[in-house]
Coordinates of C-alpha atoms in Angstrom, one line a residue:
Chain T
X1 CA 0.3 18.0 -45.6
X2 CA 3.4 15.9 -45.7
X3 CA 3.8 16.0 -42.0
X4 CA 0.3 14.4 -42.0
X5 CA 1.3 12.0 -44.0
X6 CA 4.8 11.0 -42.5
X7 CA 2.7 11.1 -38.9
X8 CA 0.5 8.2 -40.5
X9 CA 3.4 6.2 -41.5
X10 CA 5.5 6.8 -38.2
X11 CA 2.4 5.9 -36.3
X12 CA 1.0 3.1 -38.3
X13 CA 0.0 0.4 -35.5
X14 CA -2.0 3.5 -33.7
X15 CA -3.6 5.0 -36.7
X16 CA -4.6 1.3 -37.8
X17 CA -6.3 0.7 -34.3
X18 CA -8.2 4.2 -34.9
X19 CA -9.0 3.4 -38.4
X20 CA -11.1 -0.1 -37.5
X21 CA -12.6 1.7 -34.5
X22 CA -14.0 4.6 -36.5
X23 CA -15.2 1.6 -39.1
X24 CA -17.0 -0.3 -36.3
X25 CA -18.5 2.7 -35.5
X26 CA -19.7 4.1 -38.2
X27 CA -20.6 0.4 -39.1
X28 CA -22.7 0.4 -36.0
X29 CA -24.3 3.7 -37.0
X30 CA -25.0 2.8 -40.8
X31 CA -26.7 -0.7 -40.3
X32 CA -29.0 1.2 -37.5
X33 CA -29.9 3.9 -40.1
X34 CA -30.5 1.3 -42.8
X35 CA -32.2 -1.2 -40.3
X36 CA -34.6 1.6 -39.2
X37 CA -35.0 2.7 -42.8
X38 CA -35.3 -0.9 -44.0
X39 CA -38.1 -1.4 -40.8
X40 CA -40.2 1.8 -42.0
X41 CA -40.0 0.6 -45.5
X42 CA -41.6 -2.9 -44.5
X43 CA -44.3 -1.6 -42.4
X44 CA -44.9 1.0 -44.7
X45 CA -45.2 -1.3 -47.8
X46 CA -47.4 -3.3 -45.1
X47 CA -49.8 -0.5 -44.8
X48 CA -50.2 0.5 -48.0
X49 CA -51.8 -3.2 -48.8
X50 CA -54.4 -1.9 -46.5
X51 CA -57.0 -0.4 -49.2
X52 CA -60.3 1.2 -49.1
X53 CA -63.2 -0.3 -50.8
X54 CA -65.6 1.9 -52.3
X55 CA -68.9 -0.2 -53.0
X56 CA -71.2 1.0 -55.7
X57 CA -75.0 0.7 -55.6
X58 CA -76.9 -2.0 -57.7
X59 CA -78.7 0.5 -60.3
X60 CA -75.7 2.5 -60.7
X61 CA -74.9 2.9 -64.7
X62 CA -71.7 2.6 -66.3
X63 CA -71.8 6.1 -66.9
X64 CA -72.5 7.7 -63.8
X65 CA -70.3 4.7 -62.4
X66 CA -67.3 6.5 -64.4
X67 CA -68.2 10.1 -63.4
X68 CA -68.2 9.1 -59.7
X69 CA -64.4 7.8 -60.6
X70 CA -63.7 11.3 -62.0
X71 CA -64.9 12.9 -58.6
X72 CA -63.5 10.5 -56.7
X73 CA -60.1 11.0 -58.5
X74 CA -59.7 14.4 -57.4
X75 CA -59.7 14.1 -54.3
X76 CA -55.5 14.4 -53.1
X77 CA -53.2 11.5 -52.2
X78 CA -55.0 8.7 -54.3
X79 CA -52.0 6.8 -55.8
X80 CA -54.0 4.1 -57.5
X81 CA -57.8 3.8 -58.4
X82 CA -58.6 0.8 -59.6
X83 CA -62.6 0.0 -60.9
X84 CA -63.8 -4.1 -60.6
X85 CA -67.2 -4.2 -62.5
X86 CA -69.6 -6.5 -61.3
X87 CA -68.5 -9.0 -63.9
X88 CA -65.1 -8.7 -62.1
X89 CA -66.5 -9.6 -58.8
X90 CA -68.1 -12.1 -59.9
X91 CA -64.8 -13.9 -61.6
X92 CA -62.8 -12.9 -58.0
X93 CA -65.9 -15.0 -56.0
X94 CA -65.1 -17.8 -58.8
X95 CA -61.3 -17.7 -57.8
X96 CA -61.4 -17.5 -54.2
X97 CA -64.4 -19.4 -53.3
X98 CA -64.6 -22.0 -56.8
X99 CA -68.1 -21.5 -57.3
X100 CA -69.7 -19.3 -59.9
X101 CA -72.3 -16.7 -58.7
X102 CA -74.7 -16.6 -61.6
X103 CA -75.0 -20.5 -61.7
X104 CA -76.2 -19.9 -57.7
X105 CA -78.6 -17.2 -58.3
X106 CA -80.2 -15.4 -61.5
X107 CA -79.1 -11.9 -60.8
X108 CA -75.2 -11.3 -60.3
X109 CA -75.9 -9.7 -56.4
X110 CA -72.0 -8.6 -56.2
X111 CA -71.6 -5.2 -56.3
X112 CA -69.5 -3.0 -58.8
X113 CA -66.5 -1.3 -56.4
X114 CA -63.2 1.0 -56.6
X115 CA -60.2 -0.2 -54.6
X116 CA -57.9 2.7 -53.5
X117 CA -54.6 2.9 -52.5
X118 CA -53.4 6.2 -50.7
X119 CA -49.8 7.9 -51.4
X120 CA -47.5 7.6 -48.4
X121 CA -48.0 11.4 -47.3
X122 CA -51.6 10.8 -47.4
X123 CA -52.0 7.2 -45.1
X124 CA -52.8 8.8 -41.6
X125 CA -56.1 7.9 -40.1
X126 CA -57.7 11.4 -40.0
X127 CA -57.4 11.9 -43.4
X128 CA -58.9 8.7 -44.7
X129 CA -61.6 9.2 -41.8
X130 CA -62.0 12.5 -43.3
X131 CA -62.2 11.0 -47.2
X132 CA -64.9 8.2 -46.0
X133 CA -66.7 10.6 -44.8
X134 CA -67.0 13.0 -48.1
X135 CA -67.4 9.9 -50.1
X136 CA -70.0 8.1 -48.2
X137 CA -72.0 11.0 -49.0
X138 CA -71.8 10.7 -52.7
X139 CA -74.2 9.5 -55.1
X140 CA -74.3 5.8 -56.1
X141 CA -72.0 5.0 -53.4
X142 CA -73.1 2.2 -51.4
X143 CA -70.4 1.5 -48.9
X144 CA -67.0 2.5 -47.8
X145 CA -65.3 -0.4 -46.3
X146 CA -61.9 0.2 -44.9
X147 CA -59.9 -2.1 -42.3
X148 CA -59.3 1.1 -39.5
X149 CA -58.4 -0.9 -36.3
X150 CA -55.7 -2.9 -38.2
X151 CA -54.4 0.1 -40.0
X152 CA -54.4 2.6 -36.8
X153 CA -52.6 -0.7 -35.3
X154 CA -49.6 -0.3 -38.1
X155 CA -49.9 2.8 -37.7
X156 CA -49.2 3.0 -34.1
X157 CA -46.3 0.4 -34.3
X158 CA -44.9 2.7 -36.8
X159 CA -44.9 6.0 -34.7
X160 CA -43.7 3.9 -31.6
X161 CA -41.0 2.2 -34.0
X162 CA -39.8 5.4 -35.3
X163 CA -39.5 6.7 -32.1
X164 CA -37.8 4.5 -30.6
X165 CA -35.5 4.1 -33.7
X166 CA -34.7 7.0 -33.2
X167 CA -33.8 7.6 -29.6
X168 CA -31.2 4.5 -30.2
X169 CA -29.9 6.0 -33.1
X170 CA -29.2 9.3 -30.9
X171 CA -27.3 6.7 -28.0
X172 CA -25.6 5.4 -30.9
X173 CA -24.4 8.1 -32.8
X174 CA -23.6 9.6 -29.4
X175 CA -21.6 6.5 -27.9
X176 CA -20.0 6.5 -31.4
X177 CA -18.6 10.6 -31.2
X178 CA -17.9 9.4 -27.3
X179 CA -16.0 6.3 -27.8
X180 CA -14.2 8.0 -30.6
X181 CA -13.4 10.7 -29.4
X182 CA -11.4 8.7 -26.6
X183 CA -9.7 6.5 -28.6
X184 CA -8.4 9.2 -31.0
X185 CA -7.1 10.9 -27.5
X186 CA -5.7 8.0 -27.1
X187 CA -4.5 7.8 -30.1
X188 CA -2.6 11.3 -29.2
X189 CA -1.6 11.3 -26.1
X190 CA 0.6 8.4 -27.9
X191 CA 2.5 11.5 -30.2
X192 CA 2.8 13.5 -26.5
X193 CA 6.5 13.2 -27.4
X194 CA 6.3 14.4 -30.5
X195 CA 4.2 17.5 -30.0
X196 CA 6.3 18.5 -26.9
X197 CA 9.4 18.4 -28.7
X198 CA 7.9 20.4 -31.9
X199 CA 6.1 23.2 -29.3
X200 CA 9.5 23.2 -27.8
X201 CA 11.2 23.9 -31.2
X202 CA 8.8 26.7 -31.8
X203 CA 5.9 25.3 -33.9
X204 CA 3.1 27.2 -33.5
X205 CA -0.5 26.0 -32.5
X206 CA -1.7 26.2 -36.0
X207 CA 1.9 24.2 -37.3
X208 CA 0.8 21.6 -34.7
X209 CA -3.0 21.0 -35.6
X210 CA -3.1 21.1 -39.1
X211 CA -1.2 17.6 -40.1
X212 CA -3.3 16.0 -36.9
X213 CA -6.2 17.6 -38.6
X214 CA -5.5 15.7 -42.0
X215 CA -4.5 13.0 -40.4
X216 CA -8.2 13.1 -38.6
X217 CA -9.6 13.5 -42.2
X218 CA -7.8 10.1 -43.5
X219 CA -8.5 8.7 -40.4
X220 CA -12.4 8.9 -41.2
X221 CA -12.2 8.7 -44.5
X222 CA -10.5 5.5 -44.5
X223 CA -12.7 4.2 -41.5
X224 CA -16.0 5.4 -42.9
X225 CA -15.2 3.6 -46.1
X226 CA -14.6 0.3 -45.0
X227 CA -17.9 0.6 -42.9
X228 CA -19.8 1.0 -46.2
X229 CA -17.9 -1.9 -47.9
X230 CA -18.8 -3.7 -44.9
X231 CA -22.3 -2.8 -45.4
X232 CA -22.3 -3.5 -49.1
X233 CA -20.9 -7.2 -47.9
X234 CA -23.1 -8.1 -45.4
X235 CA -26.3 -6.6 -47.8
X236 CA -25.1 -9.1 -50.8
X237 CA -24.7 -11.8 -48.4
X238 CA -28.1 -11.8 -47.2
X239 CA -29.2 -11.3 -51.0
X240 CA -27.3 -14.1 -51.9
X241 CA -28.2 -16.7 -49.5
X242 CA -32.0 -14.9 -49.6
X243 CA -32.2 -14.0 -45.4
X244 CA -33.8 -11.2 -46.2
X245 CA -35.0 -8.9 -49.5
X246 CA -33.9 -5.7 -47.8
X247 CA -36.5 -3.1 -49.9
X248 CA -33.5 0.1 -48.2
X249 CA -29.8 -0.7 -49.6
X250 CA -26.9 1.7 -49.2
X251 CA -26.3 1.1 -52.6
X252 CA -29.6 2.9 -54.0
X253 CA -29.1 5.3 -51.3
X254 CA -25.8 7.8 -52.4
X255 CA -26.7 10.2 -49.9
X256 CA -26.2 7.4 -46.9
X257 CA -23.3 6.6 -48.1
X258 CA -21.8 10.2 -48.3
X259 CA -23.3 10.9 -45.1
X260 CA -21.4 8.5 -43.1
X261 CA -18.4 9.6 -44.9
X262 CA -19.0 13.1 -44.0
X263 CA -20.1 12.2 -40.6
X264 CA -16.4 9.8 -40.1
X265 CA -14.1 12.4 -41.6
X266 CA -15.4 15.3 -40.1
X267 CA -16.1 13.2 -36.1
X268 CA -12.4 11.9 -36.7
X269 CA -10.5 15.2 -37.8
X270 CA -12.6 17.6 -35.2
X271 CA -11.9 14.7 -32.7
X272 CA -8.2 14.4 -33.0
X273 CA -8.2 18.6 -33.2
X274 CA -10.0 18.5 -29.8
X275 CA -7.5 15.9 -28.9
X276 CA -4.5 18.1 -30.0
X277 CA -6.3 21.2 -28.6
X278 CA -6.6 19.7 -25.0
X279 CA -2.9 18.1 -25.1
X280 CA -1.6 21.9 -25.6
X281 CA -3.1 22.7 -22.5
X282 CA -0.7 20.6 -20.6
X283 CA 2.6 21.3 -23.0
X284 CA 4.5 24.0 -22.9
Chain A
X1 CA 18.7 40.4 -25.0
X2 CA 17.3 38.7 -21.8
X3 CA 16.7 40.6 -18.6
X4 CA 15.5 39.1 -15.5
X5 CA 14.3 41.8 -13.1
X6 CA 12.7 40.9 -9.2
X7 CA 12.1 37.5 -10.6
X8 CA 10.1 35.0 -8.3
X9 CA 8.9 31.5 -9.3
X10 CA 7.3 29.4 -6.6
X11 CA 6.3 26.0 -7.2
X12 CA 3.6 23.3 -5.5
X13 CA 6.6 21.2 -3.9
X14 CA 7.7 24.6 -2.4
X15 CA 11.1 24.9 -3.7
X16 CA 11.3 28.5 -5.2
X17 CA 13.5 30.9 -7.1
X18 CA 13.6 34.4 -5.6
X19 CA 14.4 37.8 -6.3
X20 CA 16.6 37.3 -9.8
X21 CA 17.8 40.3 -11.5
X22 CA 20.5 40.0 -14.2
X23 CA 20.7 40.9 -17.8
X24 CA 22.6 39.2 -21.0
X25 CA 23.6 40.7 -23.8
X26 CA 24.1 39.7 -27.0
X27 CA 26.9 37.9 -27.7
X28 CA 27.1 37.2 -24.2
X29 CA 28.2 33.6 -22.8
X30 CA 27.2 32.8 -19.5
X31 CA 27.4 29.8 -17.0
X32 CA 24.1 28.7 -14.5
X33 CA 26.3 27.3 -11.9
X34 CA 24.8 25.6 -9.0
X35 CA 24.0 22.3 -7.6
X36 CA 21.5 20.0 -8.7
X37 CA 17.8 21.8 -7.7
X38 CA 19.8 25.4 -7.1
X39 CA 17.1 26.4 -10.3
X40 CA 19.4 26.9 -13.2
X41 CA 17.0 24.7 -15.3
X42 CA 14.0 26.6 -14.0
X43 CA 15.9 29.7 -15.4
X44 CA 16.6 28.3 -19.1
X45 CA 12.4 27.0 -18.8
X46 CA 11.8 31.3 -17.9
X47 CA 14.1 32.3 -21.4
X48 CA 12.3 29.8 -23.6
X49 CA 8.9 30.6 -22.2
X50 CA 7.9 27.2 -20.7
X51 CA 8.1 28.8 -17.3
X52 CA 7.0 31.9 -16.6
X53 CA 7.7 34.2 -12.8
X54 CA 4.8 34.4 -10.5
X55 CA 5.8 38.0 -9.9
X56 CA 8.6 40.5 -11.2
X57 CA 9.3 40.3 -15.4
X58 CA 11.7 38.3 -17.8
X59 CA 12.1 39.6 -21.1
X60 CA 13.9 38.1 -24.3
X61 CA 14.2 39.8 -27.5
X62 CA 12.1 43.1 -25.4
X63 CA 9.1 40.8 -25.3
X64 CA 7.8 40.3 -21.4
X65 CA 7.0 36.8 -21.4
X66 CA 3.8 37.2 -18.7
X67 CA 2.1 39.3 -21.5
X68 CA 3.6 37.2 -24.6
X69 CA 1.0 35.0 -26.8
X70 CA 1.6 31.4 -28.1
X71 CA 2.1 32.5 -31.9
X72 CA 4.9 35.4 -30.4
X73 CA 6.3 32.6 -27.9
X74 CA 6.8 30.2 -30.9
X75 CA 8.4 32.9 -33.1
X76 CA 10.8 33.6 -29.5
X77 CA 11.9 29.7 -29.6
X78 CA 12.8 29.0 -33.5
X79 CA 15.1 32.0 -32.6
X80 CA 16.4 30.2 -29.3
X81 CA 18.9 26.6 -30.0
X82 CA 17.7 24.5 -27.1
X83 CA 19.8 21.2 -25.9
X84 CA 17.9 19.7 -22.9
X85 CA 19.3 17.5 -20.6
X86 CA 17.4 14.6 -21.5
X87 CA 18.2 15.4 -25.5
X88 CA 14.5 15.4 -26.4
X89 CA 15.6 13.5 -29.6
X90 CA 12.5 11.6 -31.2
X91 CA 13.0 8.1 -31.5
X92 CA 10.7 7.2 -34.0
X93 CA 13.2 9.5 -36.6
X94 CA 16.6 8.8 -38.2
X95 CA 19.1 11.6 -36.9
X96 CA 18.6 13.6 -40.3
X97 CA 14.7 14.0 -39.8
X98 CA 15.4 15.2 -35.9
X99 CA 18.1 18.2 -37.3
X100 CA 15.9 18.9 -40.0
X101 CA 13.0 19.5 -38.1
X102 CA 14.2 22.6 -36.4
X103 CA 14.5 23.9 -40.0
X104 CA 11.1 22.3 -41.0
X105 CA 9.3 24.0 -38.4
X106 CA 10.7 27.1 -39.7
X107 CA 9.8 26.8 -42.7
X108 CA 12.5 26.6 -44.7
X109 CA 12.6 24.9 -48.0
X110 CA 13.7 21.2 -48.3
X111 CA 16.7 21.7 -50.6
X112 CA 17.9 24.3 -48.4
X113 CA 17.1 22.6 -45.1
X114 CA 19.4 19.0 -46.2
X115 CA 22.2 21.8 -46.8
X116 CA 22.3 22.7 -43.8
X117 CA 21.7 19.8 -41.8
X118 CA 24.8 18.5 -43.8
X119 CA 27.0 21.0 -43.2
X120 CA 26.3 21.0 -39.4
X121 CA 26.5 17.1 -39.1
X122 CA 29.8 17.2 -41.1
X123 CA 31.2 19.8 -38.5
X124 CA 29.9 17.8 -35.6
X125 CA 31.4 14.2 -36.9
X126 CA 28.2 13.2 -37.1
X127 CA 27.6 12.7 -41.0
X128 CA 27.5 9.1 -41.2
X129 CA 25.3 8.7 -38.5
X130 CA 22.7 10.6 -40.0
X131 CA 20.5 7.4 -41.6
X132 CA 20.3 6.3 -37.5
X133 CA 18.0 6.4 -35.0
X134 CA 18.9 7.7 -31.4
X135 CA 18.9 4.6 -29.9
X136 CA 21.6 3.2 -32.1
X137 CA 23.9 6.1 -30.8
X138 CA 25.6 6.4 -27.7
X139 CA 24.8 9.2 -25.2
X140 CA 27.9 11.4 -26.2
X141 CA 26.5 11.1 -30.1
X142 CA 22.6 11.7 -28.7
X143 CA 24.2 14.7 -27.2
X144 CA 26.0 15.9 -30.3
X145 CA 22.8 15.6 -32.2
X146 CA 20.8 17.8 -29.6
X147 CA 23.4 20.4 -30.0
X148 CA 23.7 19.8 -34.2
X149 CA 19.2 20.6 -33.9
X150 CA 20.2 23.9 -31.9
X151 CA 22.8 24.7 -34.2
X152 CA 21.5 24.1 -36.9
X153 CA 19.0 27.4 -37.0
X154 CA 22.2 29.7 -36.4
X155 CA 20.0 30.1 -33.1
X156 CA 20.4 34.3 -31.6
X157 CA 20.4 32.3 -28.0
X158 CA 21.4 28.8 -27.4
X159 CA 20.6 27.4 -24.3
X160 CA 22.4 24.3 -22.8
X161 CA 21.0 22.3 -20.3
X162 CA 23.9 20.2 -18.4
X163 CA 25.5 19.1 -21.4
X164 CA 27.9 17.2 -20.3
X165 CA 26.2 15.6 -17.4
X166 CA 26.3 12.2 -18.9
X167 CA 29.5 12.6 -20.9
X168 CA 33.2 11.3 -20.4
X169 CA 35.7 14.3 -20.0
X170 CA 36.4 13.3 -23.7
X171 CA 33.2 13.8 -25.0
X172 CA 32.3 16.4 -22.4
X173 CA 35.6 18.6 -24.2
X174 CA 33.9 18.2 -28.0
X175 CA 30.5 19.4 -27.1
X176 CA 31.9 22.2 -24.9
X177 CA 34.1 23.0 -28.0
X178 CA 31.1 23.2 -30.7
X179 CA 29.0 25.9 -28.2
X180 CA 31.7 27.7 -27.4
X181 CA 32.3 27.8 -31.5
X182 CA 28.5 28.7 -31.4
X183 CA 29.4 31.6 -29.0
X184 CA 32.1 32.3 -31.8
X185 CA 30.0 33.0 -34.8
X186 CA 27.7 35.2 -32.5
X187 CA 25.2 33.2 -30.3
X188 CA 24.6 34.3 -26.8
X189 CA 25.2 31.4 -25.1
X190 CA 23.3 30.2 -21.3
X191 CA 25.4 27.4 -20.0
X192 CA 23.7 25.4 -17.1
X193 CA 26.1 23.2 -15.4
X194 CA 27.0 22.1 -11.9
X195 CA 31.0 21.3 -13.3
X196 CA 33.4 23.9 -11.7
X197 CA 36.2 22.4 -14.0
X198 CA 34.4 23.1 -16.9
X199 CA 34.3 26.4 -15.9
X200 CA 37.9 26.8 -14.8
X201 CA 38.8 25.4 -17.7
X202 CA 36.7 27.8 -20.4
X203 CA 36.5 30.7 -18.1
X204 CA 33.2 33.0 -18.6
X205 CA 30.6 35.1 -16.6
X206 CA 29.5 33.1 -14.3
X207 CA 26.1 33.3 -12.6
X208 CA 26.1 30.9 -9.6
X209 CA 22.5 29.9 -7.6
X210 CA 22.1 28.0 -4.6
X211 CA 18.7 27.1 -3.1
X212 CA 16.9 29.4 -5.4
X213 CA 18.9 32.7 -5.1
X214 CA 21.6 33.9 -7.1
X215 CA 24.5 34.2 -4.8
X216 CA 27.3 35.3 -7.1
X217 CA 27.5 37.0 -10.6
X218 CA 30.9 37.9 -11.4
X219 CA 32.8 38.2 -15.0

């Protein structure tokens, strides 16, 4: 453990350099996770705007009017039922159009409706399909209206976003183990010296490795940390001079934030061990 | 303690070591003497393992070093004082930290460790250059420092690679002094050198190569 640490302080400019490469790195990595997250978030907020209108006939009572809401309550993945009564209608017609219905004609022809709003497991296109089609069928409903083409559109962008997301977060993360992998051999082959001289003296492999190891673990530690307070930065920035309302923030996402700390300490100590391991080769 | 028996080493440039066979014993000291590229480095590389023979066997301590793993050859060297030719001294550490770290990599305890490194740097004048680096010393002190890092483990073996290659005769007399007082309190002792007055003057076995071959071995 000490030997880690004196290597550190012998080697400072090196381990430095190393240090801020694993940071950009992992910064790289972390804002593509939290832009794809933040990306899916939007659209999916997006989507769930889109909700399904469930017209009531004319003649239907208040009564049966609030059964039909128990049935229709059952059904899975409804995360918010909401009932506009006629009279309702009629004041929304007021608002958007500033004319009053019952002043036009006697009779008050809006209809009574539900608006639903699917949970996020439950907005894929065949199952709404699926629900227009069991509620259509149900008494006192009049019409199912539901805006399919612009939702299967989202939808579709979505799929193809996700993909695509996450192919380049694949090149990334795999550029990222690549390019740091090479710097930390780098990084290394600087100590060649050192490791010669302490094979020579009769170190073992395992003497050898383990302070590179540790030093690998600080090495990502240190760099995965300032990638997150980098992170934190540039998120406050754009919340301070109001860019962007990002609804994903590494902040309200702990497991993000130990993930890239995991993923720097453990790519930066089994880098520099593969490092070591392949410089051993070559020394005596 | 080291046998050499139908040795052959060939390497890519061609230049090869043929058909060794000699033993040391313990408590043995003996002189490589040859010309520059006769093989007597190539000889101290086969006893610390660095080198191994394409064909025929080298042992040290009974172990054959063709069928000798890493962890057994590392256990070999903190038993074998090393001085290399080109001092191997790191630069990045004072003169303490490279004499300590024979005992370091050893294991031994850091009280324990600064005891001894003092007591071998006091008996090789080199006490008050202990807080230096290498490249504040001159090549006679780098020297001394190699030797104080062999010394310092009370090696079984101590190999010495030219030592006095670079030296004044001055200089060249103290380090010869301090292995042969190594050879004293019970090191074997391999002695590469291509100096005949060395050797006339500190008279030992003398095993002399040329080209690759041993052409003499005589007491």
């Amino acid at each position: 453990m000490r030997e880690g640490i004196v290597g550190i302080r012998r080697s400072r400019m090196p381990f430095m350099i190393s240090v801020f490469s694993v940071a950009i790195a992992l910064l790289v990595v972390g804002v593509g996770v939290l832009s794809v997250d933040n990306g899916l978030q939007y659209i999916g907020d997006m989507q769930a705007n889109y909700d399904l209108e469930i017209f009531l006939k004319n003649d239907i009572s208040t009564i049966d009017s609030r059964e039909l809401a128990d049935i229709i309550n059952e059904y899975p993945g409804i995360l918010r039922m909401e009932y506009l009564s006629k009279e309702d209608a009629a004041a929304l017609y007021n608002a958007e159009f500033g004319e009053d219905v019952l002043s036009l004609l006697d009779d008050n022809p809006l209809p009574s409706s539900f608006r639903i709003t699917f949970e996020e497991d439950y907005r894929s296109a065949g199952y709404i399909h699926s629900f227009i089609q069991s509620v259509n069928i149900l008494n006192g409903v009049d019409e199912v209206i539901f805006k399919k083409d612009l939702f299967e559109k989202v939808q579709g962008i979505m799929k193809l976003i996700y993909t695509l997301a996450t192919a380049g977060l694949f090149m990334i993360i795999l550029s990222t183990v690549f390019l740091t992998a090479n710097n930390l051999r780098l990084m290394i082959l600087a100590r060649y010296e050192f490791i010669e001289t302490i094979r020579l003296l009769g170190a073992s492999d395992f003497m050898i490795k383990s302070p590179f190891f540790l030093e690998g673990g600080i090495l990502g530690f240190l760099g995965a940390s300032i990638a997150v307070l980098a992170i934190i930065l540039m998120e406050i920035s754009l919340a301070y001079y109001h860019i962007i309302d990002l609804p994903v923030r590494i902040m309200n996402h702990p497991e993000l934030i130990l993930g890239l700390l995991v993923f720097g300490v453990s790519l930066s100590s089994l880098g520099v061990l593969k490092a070591v391991r392949r410089m051993l080769r070559f020394v005596a | 303690m080291i046998q050499f028996k139908n040795v052959h080493l060939r390497f890519d440039s061609g230049i090869s070591l043929r058909d060794l066979n000699f033993d040391i014993k313990s408590d043995e000291f003996v002189y490589l003497f040859g010309d520059s590229g006769s093989g007597k480095s190539s000889i101290l590389k086969m006893i610390y393992m660095d080198f191994f023979p394409n064909s025929g066997s080298v042992s040290v301590f009974d172990q054959d070093s063709s069928y000798t793993n890493r962890g057994t050859i590392a256990k070999i060297r903190q038993r074998i004082g090393m001085v290399f030719q080109d001092f191997k001294l790191l630069a990045d550490r004072d003169i303490y930290s490279n004499i300590a770290l024979a005992l370091e990599i050893q294991g031994m305890k850091t009280d324990e460790a600064r005891r001894k490194v003092f007591a071998t740097a006091d008996d090789l004048g080199l006490r008050t250059k202990l807080p230096l680096y290498p490249h504040e010393l001159s090549g006679g002190e780098q020297q001394r420092v190699a030797l104080a890092r062999a010394l310092v483990i009370s090696p079984d073996i101590l190999l010495v690679d030219e030592p006095t290659a670079h030296l004044d005769e001055t200089a060249s007399a103290v380090v010869t002094e301090w292995i042969w007082k190594a050879h004293n309190r019970g090191a074997s002792v391999v002695f590469a050198t291509h100096n005949e007055q060395l050797i006339k003057r500190d008279p030992a076995r003398t095993i002399t190569m040329e080209t690759g071959q041993i052409i003499l071995d005589r007491e």
